[in-house]
Tab-separated table of C-alpha atoms in Angstrom:
chain	number	residue	atom	x	y	z
A	175	MET	CA	0.020	0.056	0.048
A	176	PRO	CA	1.463	3.398	-0.936
A	177	LEU	CA	2.706	5.601	1.996
A	178	TRP	CA	0.091	8.389	1.233
A	179	LEU	CA	-2.677	5.806	1.493
A	180	HIS	CA	-1.466	4.501	4.878
A	181	ALA	CA	-1.456	7.972	6.105
A	182	HIS	CA	-4.976	8.490	4.807
A	183	HIS	CA	-6.127	5.398	6.729
A	184	ALA	CA	-4.374	6.408	9.816
A	185	ALA	CA	-6.076	10.000	9.894
A	186	ALA	CA	-9.515	8.399	9.117
A	187	ALA	CA	-9.017	6.204	12.211
A	188	VAL	CA	-8.344	9.075	14.658
A	189	PRO	CA	-11.303	9.594	16.843
A	190	VAL	CA	-12.916	13.078	17.092
A	191	ALA	CA	-13.311	12.801	20.872
A	192	VAL	CA	-14.072	10.594	23.734
A	193	THR	CA	-17.492	11.490	25.003
A	194	ASP	CA	-18.319	8.575	27.388
A	195	ASN	CA	-18.203	9.377	31.136
A	196	SER	CA	-14.942	7.412	31.501
A	197	ASN	CA	-11.639	9.333	33.159
A	198	CYS	CA	-10.037	9.177	29.749
A	199	ALA	CA	-9.111	12.852	28.410
A	200	ALA	CA	-10.943	13.870	25.370
A	201	VAL	CA	-8.890	13.251	22.156
A	202	ARG	CA	-9.131	15.815	19.205
A	203	PRO	CA	-7.224	15.380	15.864
A	204	CYS	CA	-5.039	18.404	14.907
A	205	LEU	CA	-4.388	17.144	11.295
A	206	ASP	CA	-5.637	20.434	9.669
A	207	ARG	CA	-3.196	22.742	11.837
A	208	PRO	CA	-0.010	23.559	10.297
A	209	LEU	CA	3.258	22.130	12.100
A	210	LEU	CA	5.064	25.345	11.494
A	211	TYR	CA	3.158	28.484	12.279
A	212	HIS	CA	4.325	31.604	10.676
A	213	LEU	CA	3.804	34.999	12.518
A	214	ASN	CA	1.665	37.465	10.628
A	215	ARG	CA	3.209	40.660	11.694
A	216	ARG	CA	0.337	42.773	10.254
A	217	ASP	CA	-2.015	40.893	12.561
A	218	LEU	CA	0.132	41.601	15.586
A	219	VAL	CA	0.431	45.377	14.762
A	220	THR	CA	-3.471	45.533	14.297
A	221	LEU	CA	-4.003	43.680	17.558
A	222	ALA	CA	-1.400	45.937	19.483
A	223	LEU	CA	-2.801	49.081	18.242
A	224	SER	CA	-6.527	48.102	19.162
A	225	LEU	CA	-5.254	47.107	22.742
A	226	ASP	CA	-3.225	50.315	23.115
A	227	ALA	CA	-6.457	52.229	22.268
A	228	ALA	CA	-8.424	50.268	24.898
A	229	ALA	CA	-5.508	50.687	27.577
A	230	GLU	CA	-5.608	54.411	26.791
A	231	ARG	CA	-9.320	54.568	27.420
A	232	ALA	CA	-8.940	52.718	30.605
A	233	GLU	CA	-6.362	55.371	31.917
A	234	LYS	CA	-8.052	58.494	30.702
A	235	VAL	CA	-11.765	57.679	31.075
A	236	LYS	CA	-13.129	57.800	34.641
A	237	GLY	CA	-14.653	54.536	35.473
A	238	ALA	CA	-13.200	52.625	32.441
A	239	THR	CA	-11.250	49.496	33.136
A	240	PHE	CA	-9.038	47.459	30.751
A	241	GLU	CA	-10.900	44.230	30.085
A	242	GLN	CA	-8.871	43.037	27.111
A	243	GLN	CA	-6.857	40.247	28.959
A	244	GLU	CA	-7.415	37.682	26.367
A	245	GLY	CA	-6.140	40.027	23.643
A	246	LEU	CA	-3.123	40.834	26.087
A	247	HIS	CA	-2.236	37.102	26.421
A	248	LYS	CA	-2.560	36.687	22.534
A	249	VAL	CA	0.013	39.545	22.006
A	250	GLU	CA	2.413	37.813	24.543
A	251	ALA	CA	1.918	34.589	22.827
A	252	LEU	CA	2.592	36.215	19.289
A	253	CYS	CA	5.773	37.841	20.569
A	254	ARG	CA	7.026	34.593	22.150
A	255	LEU	CA	6.340	32.730	18.870
A	256	HIS	CA	8.421	35.421	17.008
A	257	ASN	CA	11.164	35.226	19.541
A	258	PRO	CA	10.830	32.761	22.469
A	259	GLY	CA	13.957	34.032	24.267
A	260	ASN	CA	12.710	37.605	24.376
A	261	LYS	CA	10.301	39.424	26.709
A	262	PRO	CA	7.084	40.582	24.728
A	263	MET	CA	8.227	44.279	25.137
A	264	ASP	CA	11.516	43.554	23.839
A	265	THR	CA	9.935	41.825	20.811
A	266	LEU	CA	7.713	44.709	20.098
A	267	ALA	CA	10.576	47.116	20.284
A	268	GLN	CA	12.617	44.892	17.898
A	269	LEU	CA	9.698	44.962	15.480
A	270	GLY	CA	9.361	48.798	15.656
A	271	ILE	CA	5.879	48.620	17.248
A	272	LEU	CA	6.559	49.595	20.884
A	273	ASP	CA	6.903	53.271	20.408
A	274	PHE	CA	3.391	53.331	18.974
A	275	VAL	CA	1.734	51.489	21.837
A	276	PRO	CA	2.899	53.234	25.030
A	277	PHE	CA	-0.474	52.405	26.758
A	278	LEU	CA	-0.151	48.583	25.883
A	279	ALA	CA	3.500	48.662	27.140
A	280	ARG	CA	2.257	49.596	30.651
A	281	GLN	CA	-0.147	46.784	30.549
A	282	LEU	CA	2.442	44.425	29.444
A	283	SER	CA	4.840	45.589	32.421
A	284	ALA	CA	4.704	44.475	35.939
A	285	ALA	CA	2.943	47.186	38.223
A	286	LYS	CA	6.278	48.728	39.462
A	287	GLN	CA	7.761	49.045	36.084
A	288	ALA	CA	4.582	50.311	34.581
A	289	GLU	CA	4.673	53.325	37.075
A	290	GLN	CA	8.221	54.009	35.812
A	291	LEU	CA	7.415	54.209	32.140
A	292	PRO	CA	7.010	57.802	30.852
A	293	SER	CA	3.616	58.993	29.639
A	294	GLN	CA	3.871	59.591	25.910
A	295	VAL	CA	1.786	59.956	22.846
A	296	PRO	CA	1.554	56.772	20.612
A	297	GLY	CA	4.296	57.224	18.068
A	298	GLY	CA	5.454	60.261	19.792
A	299	ALA	CA	9.252	59.911	18.480
A	300	TYR	CA	8.143	59.863	14.987
A	301	LEU	CA	5.633	62.672	15.195
A	302	ASN	CA	8.404	64.734	16.819
A	303	TYR	CA	10.535	64.019	13.895
A	304	ILE	CA	7.847	65.064	11.388
A	305	SER	CA	7.517	68.290	13.469
A	306	LEU	CA	11.158	68.987	12.815
A	307	LEU	CA	10.516	68.366	9.164
A	308	ASN	CA	7.662	70.845	9.194
A	309	GLN	CA	9.757	73.396	10.943
A	310	ALA	CA	12.544	73.097	8.412
A	311	VAL	CA	10.150	73.675	5.655
A	312	MET	CA	8.307	76.694	7.282
A	313	MET	CA	11.512	78.259	8.305
A	314	SER	CA	13.097	77.755	4.788
A	315	THR	CA	9.908	79.357	3.329
A	316	GLN	CA	9.937	82.259	5.612
A	317	LEU	CA	13.699	82.926	4.900
A	318	TYR	CA	13.171	82.682	1.169
A	319	ASN	CA	10.351	85.253	1.169
A	320	ASP	CA	12.347	87.633	3.774
A	321	ALA	CA	15.525	87.557	1.671
A	322	THR	CA	14.230	90.025	-0.697
A	323	ASN	CA	12.497	92.225	1.988
A	324	PRO	CA	15.010	94.696	3.566
A	325	ALA	CA	12.532	95.344	6.405
A	326	HIS	CA	13.267	91.792	7.629
A	327	HIS	CA	16.801	91.474	6.978
A	328	LYS	CA	17.783	92.307	10.592
A	329	TYR	CA	16.098	88.893	11.671
A	330	ALA	CA	18.110	86.754	9.110
A	331	ALA	CA	20.904	85.655	11.047
A	332	HIS	CA	18.576	84.371	13.879
A	333	GLN	CA	16.335	82.670	11.408
A	334	VAL	CA	19.321	81.096	9.713
A	335	ALA	CA	20.536	79.786	13.065
A	336	LEU	CA	17.078	78.286	13.763
A	337	LEU	CA	17.131	76.603	10.258
A	338	TYR	CA	20.584	75.164	10.794
A	339	GLN	CA	19.381	73.743	14.153
A	340	SER	CA	16.427	72.038	12.527
A	341	LEU	CA	18.854	70.444	9.983
A	342	ASN	CA	21.126	69.528	12.632
A	343	MET	CA	18.427	67.651	14.595
A	344	LEU	CA	17.116	65.915	11.367
A	345	GLN	CA	20.565	64.270	10.927
A	346	GLY	CA	20.558	62.130	8.036
A	347	GLU	CA	22.275	63.459	4.803
A	348	THR	CA	21.778	67.207	5.757
A	349	LYS	CA	25.529	67.841	6.428
A	350	PRO	CA	26.372	69.158	2.956
A	351	ILE	CA	23.644	71.859	3.461
A	352	ARG	CA	24.768	72.519	6.893
A	353	ARG	CA	28.320	73.223	5.724
A	354	LEU	CA	27.021	75.638	3.091
A	355	ILE	CA	25.328	77.532	5.886
A	356	GLU	CA	28.265	77.530	8.071
A	357	ALA	CA	30.470	79.202	5.332
A	358	GLN	CA	28.179	82.061	5.119
A	359	PHE	CA	26.759	82.486	8.586
A	360	ASP	CA	29.338	84.773	9.976
A	361	ASP	CA	29.031	87.169	6.990
A	362	ILE	CA	25.111	87.196	7.623
A	363	LYS	CA	25.517	87.921	11.292
A	364	ALA	CA	27.878	90.704	10.693
A	365	LEU	CA	25.529	92.389	8.244
A	366	THR	CA	22.452	91.997	10.400
A	367	GLU	CA	24.236	93.343	13.551
A	368	SER	CA	25.284	96.593	11.810
A	369	PRO	CA	23.555	99.907	12.536
A	370	LYS	CA	21.656	99.522	9.280
A	371	PRO	CA	20.892	95.901	8.552
A	372	TYR	CA	20.782	95.080	5.139
A	373	LEU	CA	21.802	92.010	2.901
A	374	ASP	CA	23.267	92.775	-0.271
A	375	PRO	CA	21.839	91.344	-3.588
A	376	GLU	CA	24.431	88.437	-3.711
A	377	ILE	CA	23.796	87.379	-0.142
A	378	SER	CA	19.995	87.538	-0.734
A	379	SER	CA	20.368	85.364	-3.671
A	380	TRP	CA	22.392	82.821	-1.936
A	381	LEU	CA	19.912	82.743	1.030
A	382	GLN	CA	16.953	82.077	-1.447
A	383	GLY	CA	19.046	79.342	-3.191
A	384	ILE	CA	20.041	77.558	0.103
A	385	THR	CA	16.466	77.871	1.553
A	386	TRP	CA	14.926	76.349	-1.883
A	387	VAL	CA	17.335	73.485	-1.461
A	388	CYS	CA	16.231	72.942	2.106
A	389	ARG	CA	12.630	72.707	1.033
A	390	GLU	CA	13.430	70.412	-1.710
A	391	GLU	CA	15.406	68.037	0.700
A	392	VAL	CA	12.168	67.624	2.459
A	393	THR	CA	9.806	67.404	-0.532
A	394	VAL	CA	11.578	64.621	-2.340
A	395	CYS	CA	11.452	62.587	0.914
A	396	PRO	CA	14.733	60.791	0.928
A	397	GLY	CA	15.125	57.367	2.602
A	398	TYR	CA	16.538	58.749	5.949
A	399	ILE	CA	13.233	60.713	6.648
A	400	HIS	CA	11.372	57.411	6.879
A	401	ARG	CA	14.083	55.503	8.652
A	402	ARG	CA	12.365	55.882	12.225
A	403	LEU	CA	9.102	54.438	10.807
A	404	SER	CA	10.617	51.724	8.504
A	405	PRO	CA	10.350	49.007	11.156
A	406	LEU	CA	6.745	49.543	11.638
A	407	LEU	CA	6.147	49.711	7.957
A	408	LYS	CA	8.058	46.478	7.349
A	409	ALA	CA	6.016	44.800	9.989
A	410	CYS	CA	2.801	45.898	8.173
A	411	GLN	CA	3.838	44.955	4.833
A	412	GLU	CA	5.040	41.368	5.938
A	413	GLN	CA	2.554	38.614	5.951
């Protein structure tokens, strides 16, 4: 008899359950379950975000309680499935999810540890980074317009310093732009601190050029801009 036929007969002979009143434990076949379970990261992200919303409500709404213990256990089980040697919170951090579920993180932590976790907005680190991008664009736009308006030239050095600070905090590949600003900053500062602050046409033209480059740098969305979100995007895209 072929091997596959032996397997078929063996499967057919497996009882569904023992239903009599004996002390025997019920037997259930598991032939339709996969031997190797693949973690669906998108499902984990969806569940984690849902539980985080429930945990936030329990913390902020008077009289509300967190009653999603079953979901909490499922998250823990999925995390251990992905990496049995890690704590669930470490696995969520590794997958890039933890920063987006601060309220769930407190539910996963022991009581004393949960009290020590800082209160933060879900995805706070990424939102702060987006705020820096917006600051760079707005400052560049303001400087671009002010470069041709002599009434605003006295503020140019301060605005350039703020723009430089934004670029520095963005990190990534902004160093070439920062070096260009460094090369001209002392001249701009000297002109704006004079009794009659005025930027000559050459400096004004340079200022418009460098601020245009800054806006374009954000508009084209280079890879480093998404680096902080890439772990979560990867988790959502994988099946």
